[in-house]
mmCIF file of C-alpha atoms in Angstrom:
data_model
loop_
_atom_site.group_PDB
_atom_site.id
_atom_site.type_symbol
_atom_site.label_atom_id
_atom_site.label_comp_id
_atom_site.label_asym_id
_atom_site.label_seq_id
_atom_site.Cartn_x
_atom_site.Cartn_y
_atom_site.Cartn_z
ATOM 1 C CA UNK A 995 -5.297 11.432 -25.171
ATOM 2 C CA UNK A 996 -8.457 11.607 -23.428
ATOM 3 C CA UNK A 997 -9.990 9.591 -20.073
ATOM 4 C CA UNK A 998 -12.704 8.701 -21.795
ATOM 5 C CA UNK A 999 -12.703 5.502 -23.322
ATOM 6 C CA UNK A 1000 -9.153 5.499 -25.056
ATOM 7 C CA UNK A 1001 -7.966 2.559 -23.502
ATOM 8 C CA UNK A 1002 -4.834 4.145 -21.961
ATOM 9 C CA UNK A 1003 -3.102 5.286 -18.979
ATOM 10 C CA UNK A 1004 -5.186 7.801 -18.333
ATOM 11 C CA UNK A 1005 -8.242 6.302 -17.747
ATOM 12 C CA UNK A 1006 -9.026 5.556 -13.944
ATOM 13 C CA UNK A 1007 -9.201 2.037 -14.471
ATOM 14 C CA UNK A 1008 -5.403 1.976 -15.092
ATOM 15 C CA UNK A 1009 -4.191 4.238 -12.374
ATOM 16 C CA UNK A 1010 -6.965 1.735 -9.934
ATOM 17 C CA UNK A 1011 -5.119 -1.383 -11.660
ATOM 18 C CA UNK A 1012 -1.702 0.090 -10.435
ATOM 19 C CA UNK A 1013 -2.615 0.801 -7.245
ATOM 20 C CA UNK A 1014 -4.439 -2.127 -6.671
ATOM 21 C CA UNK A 1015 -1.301 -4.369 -7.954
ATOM 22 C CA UNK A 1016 1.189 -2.375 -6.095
ATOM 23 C CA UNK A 1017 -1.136 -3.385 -3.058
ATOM 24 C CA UNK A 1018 -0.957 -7.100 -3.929
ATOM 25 C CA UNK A 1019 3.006 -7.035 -4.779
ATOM 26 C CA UNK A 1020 3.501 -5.426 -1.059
ATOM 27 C CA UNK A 1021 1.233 -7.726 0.440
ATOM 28 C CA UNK A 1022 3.152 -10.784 -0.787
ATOM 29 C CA UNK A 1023 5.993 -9.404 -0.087
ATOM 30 C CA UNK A 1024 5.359 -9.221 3.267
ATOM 31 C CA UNK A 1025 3.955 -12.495 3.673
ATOM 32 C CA UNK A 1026 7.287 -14.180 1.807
ATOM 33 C CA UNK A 1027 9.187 -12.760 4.796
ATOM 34 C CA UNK A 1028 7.637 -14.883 7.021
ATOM 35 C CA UNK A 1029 9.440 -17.535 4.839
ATOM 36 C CA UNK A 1030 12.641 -15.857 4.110
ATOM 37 C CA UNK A 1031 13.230 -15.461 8.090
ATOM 38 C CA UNK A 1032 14.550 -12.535 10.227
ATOM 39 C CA UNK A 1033 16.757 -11.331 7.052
ATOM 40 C CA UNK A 1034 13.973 -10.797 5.059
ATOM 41 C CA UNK A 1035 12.134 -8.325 7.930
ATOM 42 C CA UNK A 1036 15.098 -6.783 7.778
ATOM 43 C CA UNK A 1037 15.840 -5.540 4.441
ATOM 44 C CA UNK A 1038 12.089 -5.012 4.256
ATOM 45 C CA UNK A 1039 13.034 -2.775 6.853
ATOM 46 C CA UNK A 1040 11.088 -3.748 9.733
ATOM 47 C CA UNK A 1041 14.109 -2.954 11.985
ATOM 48 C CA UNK A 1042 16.761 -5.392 14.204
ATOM 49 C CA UNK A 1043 13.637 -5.412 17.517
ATOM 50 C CA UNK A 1044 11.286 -7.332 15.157
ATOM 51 C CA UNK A 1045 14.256 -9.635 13.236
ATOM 52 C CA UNK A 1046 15.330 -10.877 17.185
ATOM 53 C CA UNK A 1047 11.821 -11.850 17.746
ATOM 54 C CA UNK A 1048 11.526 -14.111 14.770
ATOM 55 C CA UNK A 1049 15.114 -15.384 15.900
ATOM 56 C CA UNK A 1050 13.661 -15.898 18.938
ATOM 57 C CA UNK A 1051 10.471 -17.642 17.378
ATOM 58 C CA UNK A 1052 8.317 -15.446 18.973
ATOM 59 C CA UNK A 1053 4.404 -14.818 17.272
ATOM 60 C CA UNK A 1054 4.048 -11.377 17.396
ATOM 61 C CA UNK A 1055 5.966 -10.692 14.361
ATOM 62 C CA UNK A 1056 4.347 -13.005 11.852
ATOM 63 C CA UNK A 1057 0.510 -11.314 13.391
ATOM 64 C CA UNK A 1058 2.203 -8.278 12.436
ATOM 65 C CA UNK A 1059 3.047 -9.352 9.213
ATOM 66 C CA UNK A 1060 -0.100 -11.237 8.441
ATOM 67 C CA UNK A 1061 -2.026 -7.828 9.842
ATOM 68 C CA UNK A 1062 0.066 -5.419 7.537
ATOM 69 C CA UNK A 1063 -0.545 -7.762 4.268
ATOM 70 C CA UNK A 1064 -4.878 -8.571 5.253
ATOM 71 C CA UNK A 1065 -4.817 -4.023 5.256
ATOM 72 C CA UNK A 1066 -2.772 -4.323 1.936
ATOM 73 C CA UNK A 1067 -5.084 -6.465 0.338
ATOM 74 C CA UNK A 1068 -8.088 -5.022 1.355
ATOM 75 C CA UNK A 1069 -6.855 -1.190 -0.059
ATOM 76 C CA UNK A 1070 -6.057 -3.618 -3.346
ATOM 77 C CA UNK A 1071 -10.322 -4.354 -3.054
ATOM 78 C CA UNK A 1072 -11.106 -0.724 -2.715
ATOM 79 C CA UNK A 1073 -8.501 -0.100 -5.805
ATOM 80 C CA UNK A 1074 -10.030 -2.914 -7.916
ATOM 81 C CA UNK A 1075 -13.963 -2.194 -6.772
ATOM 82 C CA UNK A 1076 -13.212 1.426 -7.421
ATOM 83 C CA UNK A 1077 -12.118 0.331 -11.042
ATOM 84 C CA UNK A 1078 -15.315 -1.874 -10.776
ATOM 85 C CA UNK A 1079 -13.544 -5.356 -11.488
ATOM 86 C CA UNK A 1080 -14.750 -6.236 -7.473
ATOM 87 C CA UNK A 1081 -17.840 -6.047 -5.938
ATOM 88 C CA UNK A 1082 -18.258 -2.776 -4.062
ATOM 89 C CA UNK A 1083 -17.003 -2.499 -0.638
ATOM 90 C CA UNK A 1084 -18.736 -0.320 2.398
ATOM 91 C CA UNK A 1085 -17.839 3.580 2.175
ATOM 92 C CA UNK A 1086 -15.905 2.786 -0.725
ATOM 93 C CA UNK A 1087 -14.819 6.856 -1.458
ATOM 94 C CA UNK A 1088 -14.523 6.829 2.505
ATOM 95 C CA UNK A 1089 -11.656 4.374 2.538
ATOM 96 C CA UNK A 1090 -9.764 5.409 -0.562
ATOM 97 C CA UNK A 1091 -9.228 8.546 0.440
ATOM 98 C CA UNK A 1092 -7.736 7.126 4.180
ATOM 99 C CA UNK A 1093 -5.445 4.971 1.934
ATOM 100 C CA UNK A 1094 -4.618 7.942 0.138
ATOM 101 C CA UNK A 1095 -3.892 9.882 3.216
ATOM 102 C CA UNK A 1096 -2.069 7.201 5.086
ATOM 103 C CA UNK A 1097 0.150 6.048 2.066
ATOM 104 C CA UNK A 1098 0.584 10.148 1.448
ATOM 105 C CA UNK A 1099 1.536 10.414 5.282
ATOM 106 C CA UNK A 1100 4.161 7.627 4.948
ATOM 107 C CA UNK A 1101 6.066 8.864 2.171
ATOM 108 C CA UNK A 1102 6.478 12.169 3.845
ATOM 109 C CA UNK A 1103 7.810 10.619 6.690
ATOM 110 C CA UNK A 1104 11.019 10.673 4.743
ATOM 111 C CA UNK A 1105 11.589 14.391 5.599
ATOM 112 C CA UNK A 1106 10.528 13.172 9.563
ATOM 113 C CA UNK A 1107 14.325 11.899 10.859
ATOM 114 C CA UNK A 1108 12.611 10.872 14.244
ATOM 115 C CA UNK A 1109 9.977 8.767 12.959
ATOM 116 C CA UNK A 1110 13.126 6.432 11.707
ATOM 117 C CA UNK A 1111 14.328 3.259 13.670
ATOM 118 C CA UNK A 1112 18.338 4.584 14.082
ATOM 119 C CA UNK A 1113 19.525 1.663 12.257
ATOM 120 C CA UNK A 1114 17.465 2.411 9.335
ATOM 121 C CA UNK A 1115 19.545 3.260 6.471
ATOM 122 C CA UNK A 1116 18.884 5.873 3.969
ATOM 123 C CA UNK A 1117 18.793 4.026 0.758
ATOM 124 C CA UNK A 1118 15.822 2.240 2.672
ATOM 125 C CA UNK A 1119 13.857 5.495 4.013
ATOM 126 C CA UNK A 1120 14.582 6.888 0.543
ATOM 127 C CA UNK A 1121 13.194 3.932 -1.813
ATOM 128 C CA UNK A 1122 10.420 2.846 0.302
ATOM 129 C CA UNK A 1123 9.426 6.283 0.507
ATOM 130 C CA UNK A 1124 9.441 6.354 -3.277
ATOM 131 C CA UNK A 1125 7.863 3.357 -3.629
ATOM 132 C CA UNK A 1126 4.970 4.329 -1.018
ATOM 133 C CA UNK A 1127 4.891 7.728 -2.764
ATOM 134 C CA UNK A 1128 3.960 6.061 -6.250
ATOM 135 C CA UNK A 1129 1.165 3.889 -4.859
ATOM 136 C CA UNK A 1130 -0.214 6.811 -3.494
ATOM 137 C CA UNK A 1131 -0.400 8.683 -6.315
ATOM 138 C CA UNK A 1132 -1.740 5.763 -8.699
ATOM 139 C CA UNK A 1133 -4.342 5.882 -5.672
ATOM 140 C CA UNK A 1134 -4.931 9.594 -5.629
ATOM 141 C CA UNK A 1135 -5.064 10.018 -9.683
ATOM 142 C CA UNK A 1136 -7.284 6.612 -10.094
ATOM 143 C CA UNK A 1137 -9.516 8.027 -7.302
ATOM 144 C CA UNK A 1138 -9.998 11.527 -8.824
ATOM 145 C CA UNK A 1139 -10.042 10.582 -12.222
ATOM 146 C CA UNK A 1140 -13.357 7.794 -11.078
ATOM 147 C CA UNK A 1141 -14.940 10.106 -8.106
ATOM 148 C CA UNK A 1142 -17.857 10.868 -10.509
ATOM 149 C CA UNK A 1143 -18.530 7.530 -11.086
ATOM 150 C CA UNK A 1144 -17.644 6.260 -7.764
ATOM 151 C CA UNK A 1145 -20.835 7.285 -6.117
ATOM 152 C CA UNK A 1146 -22.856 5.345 -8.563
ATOM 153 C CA UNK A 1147 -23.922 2.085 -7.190
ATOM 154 C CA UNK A 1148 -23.302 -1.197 -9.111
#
């Protein structure tokens, strides 16, 4: 199966759908923890400081939230422009490869046991890290597999 024009998974329209998606599905589920209360922040894994401040009903976690999921959907623009189902955002090749690079960064972190809250458990630094890990990649293949086409202009 080729890229070009064969309708499947390897086309960089699919890997840009992914990654775009994955983006969305984050973003929301960071937002529903401002619903689901200091539980939620915590199996999200946001860590026991952040869950006492919603207890406490302070702001500065939901900005944080809200903050984290406006970044999430804007790399889920640059994924869907990129696939060219959005209009075309500034430095578009610019800002997928930071998103690359960040979302690369974070799932090495893994293999980084200081970068880890103490009271993070390692089913948590393990599947996030996966989970970070495949959004980057449906990033990095969609990316390489449209960089041709990505300096084109529509």
């Amino acid at each position: 199966m080729n890229d070009r024009g064969s309708g499947g998974w390897l086309e960089p329209a699919s890997w840009l759908w992914l990654a775009g998606g994955g983006s969305i599905a984050a973003a929301l589920l960071h937002l529903a923890c401002m619903f689901g209360g200091p539980g939620w922040y915590r199996w999200i894994g946001a860590g026991d400081d952040i869950a006492r401040a919603v207890e406490r009903g302070q702001i500065r976690p939901y900005l944080l939230t809200i903050g984290i999921a406006a970044i999430l959907f804007g790399w889920a623009w640059f994924a869907f422009a990129a696939a060219r189902l959005m209009p075309r955002p500034p430095l578009l090749r610019t800002g997928l490869v930071a998103i690359i690079l960040v979302l690369l960064l974070r799932a090495a972190a893994l293999f980084v046991p200081e970068l880890w809250a103490p009271e993070t458990g390692a089913a948590f630094k393990i599947v996030s890290s996966l989970i970070v890990l495949a959004l980057g990649l449906s990033f990095l293949l969609g990316t390489i597999r449209a960089w041709p086409i990505l300096s084109v202009r529509t």
